[in-house]
Amino acid sequence: MKAKYVCPKCRNSVNIGNRIILAGKTRTGLKGIVMIEGELGNYNSSFSEDFTIVEGNTVNFTCPICHASLSDRRNKNLAHLLLIEEGRPDAEVYFSQIFGEKCTYKIVGNEVKSSFGEHRHLYKPDWLIEHL
């Protein structure tokens, strides 16, 4: 089943095949392109050549099309995308913007459908549901 990730602001697709393409910026102002796997729970990623990220650094993701911030408004450590899958209801996907922190949440309606990653306990998804 093909998954399509879209920006919650402009609703344009941000994936090519199974990879999600995002723009990123560190607190020090370093900017680059980040490719992450579209498979939930797969934390492999690639960065543009001059975009060196150290584990523990925060990368603030933005949409590569409209340049809107993908940071969640209530928890800036998490980024937010919409997931559209054929034959399934649309989902909200939240994932960590801290390099090396492995946590992802898939929310449909007001229910956490799944969570992934060894650090998923760091963010209690209840507050995510409150503002959907």
Coordinates of C-alpha atoms in Angstrom, one line a residue:
M1 CA 0.0 0.0 0.0
K2 CA 1.4 3.3 -1.0
A3 CA 1.8 6.0 1.7
K4 CA 1.7 9.7 0.9
Y5 CA 3.0 12.1 3.4
V6 CA 1.7 15.7 3.1
C7 CA 2.5 19.0 4.7
P8 CA -0.3 19.9 7.1
K9 CA -0.1 23.6 6.0
C10 CA 0.0 23.4 2.2
R11 CA -1.1 19.8 1.8
N12 CA 1.5 19.1 -0.9
S13 CA 3.3 15.7 -0.9
V14 CA 6.7 15.7 0.7
N15 CA 7.7 12.1 -0.3
I16 CA 9.4 10.6 -3.3
G17 CA 8.8 6.9 -3.4
N18 CA 9.2 5.6 0.2
R19 CA 11.4 8.5 1.4
I20 CA 10.3 11.7 3.0
I21 CA 12.2 14.9 1.9
L22 CA 12.3 17.8 4.4
A23 CA 14.3 20.9 4.8
G24 CA 16.0 21.2 8.1
K25 CA 17.7 23.9 10.2
T26 CA 19.8 23.6 13.4
R27 CA 19.9 26.1 16.3
T28 CA 23.2 27.3 15.0
G29 CA 21.7 28.2 11.6
L30 CA 23.0 25.3 9.6
K31 CA 20.6 24.4 6.8
G32 CA 20.2 21.3 4.6
I33 CA 18.0 18.6 3.2
V34 CA 17.0 15.6 5.2
M35 CA 15.6 12.3 3.8
I36 CA 13.9 10.0 6.2
E37 CA 12.2 6.6 5.6
G38 CA 8.5 6.7 5.1
E39 CA 8.1 3.3 6.9
L40 CA 7.0 4.2 10.4
G41 CA 9.6 2.9 12.9
N42 CA 12.4 2.9 10.4
Y43 CA 14.9 5.6 11.6
N44 CA 17.4 5.5 8.8
S45 CA 18.0 9.0 7.4
S46 CA 20.3 10.8 5.0
F47 CA 21.5 14.4 5.0
S48 CA 22.7 16.8 2.3
E49 CA 26.5 16.8 2.1
D50 CA 27.3 19.9 4.1
F51 CA 24.5 19.3 6.7
T52 CA 26.3 17.6 9.6
I53 CA 24.1 16.7 12.5
V54 CA 25.4 15.4 15.8
E55 CA 23.3 13.0 17.9
G56 CA 21.2 15.0 20.4
N57 CA 21.0 18.1 18.2
T58 CA 17.6 19.5 17.3
V59 CA 16.8 19.8 13.6
N60 CA 13.7 22.0 13.0
F61 CA 12.0 20.6 10.0
T62 CA 10.1 22.7 7.4
C63 CA 8.1 21.8 4.3
P64 CA 10.4 21.9 1.3
I65 CA 7.5 23.4 -0.8
C66 CA 5.9 26.1 1.3
H67 CA 8.7 26.4 3.9
A68 CA 6.2 26.3 6.8
S69 CA 7.5 25.0 10.1
L70 CA 6.5 21.3 10.8
S71 CA 7.1 21.7 14.5
D72 CA 4.2 20.9 16.7
R73 CA 2.8 24.0 18.3
R74 CA 2.6 22.5 21.7
N75 CA 5.9 20.5 21.8
K76 CA 8.6 21.9 19.6
N77 CA 10.6 18.6 19.9
L78 CA 8.1 16.9 17.6
A79 CA 7.4 17.5 13.9
H80 CA 4.0 16.8 12.3
L81 CA 3.0 15.4 8.9
L82 CA -0.3 14.0 7.5
L83 CA -0.3 10.4 6.3
I84 CA -2.7 9.4 3.5
E85 CA -3.0 5.8 2.7
E86 CA -5.3 4.3 0.1
G87 CA -8.3 2.6 1.8
R88 CA -7.4 3.9 5.3
P89 CA -8.5 7.0 7.2
D90 CA -6.0 9.9 7.1
A91 CA -3.6 9.9 10.0
E92 CA -1.5 12.5 11.9
V93 CA 2.1 11.5 12.3
Y94 CA 4.4 13.0 14.9
F95 CA 8.1 12.3 15.2
S96 CA 11.1 13.6 17.1
Q97 CA 13.2 16.5 15.7
I98 CA 16.1 15.5 18.0
F99 CA 18.7 13.6 16.0
G100 CA 19.1 10.1 17.5
E101 CA 15.8 10.2 19.4
K102 CA 13.6 7.4 18.1
C103 CA 9.9 8.1 18.7
T104 CA 7.0 8.3 16.2
Y105 CA 3.2 8.4 16.8
K106 CA 0.5 7.6 14.4
I107 CA -2.9 9.1 15.4
V108 CA -6.2 8.5 13.6
G109 CA -9.1 10.6 14.9
N110 CA -8.7 10.8 18.7
E111 CA -6.8 7.5 19.0
V112 CA -3.1 6.7 19.1
K113 CA -3.1 3.8 16.5
S114 CA 0.6 3.0 17.0
S115 CA 3.8 4.3 18.4
F116 CA 7.3 3.3 17.5
G117 CA 10.9 3.7 18.7
E118 CA 12.8 3.1 21.9
H119 CA 12.1 6.7 23.1
R120 CA 8.4 6.7 22.5
H121 CA 7.8 6.9 26.3
L122 CA 9.4 10.4 26.4
Y123 CA 6.3 12.0 25.0
K124 CA 2.9 11.1 26.3
P125 CA 0.6 11.3 23.2
D126 CA -2.5 12.2 25.3
W127 CA -1.7 15.9 24.8
L128 CA -1.4 15.3 21.0
I129 CA -5.0 14.1 20.8
E130 CA -6.3 17.2 22.7
H131 CA -5.6 19.6 19.8
L132 CA -6.4 17.5 16.8

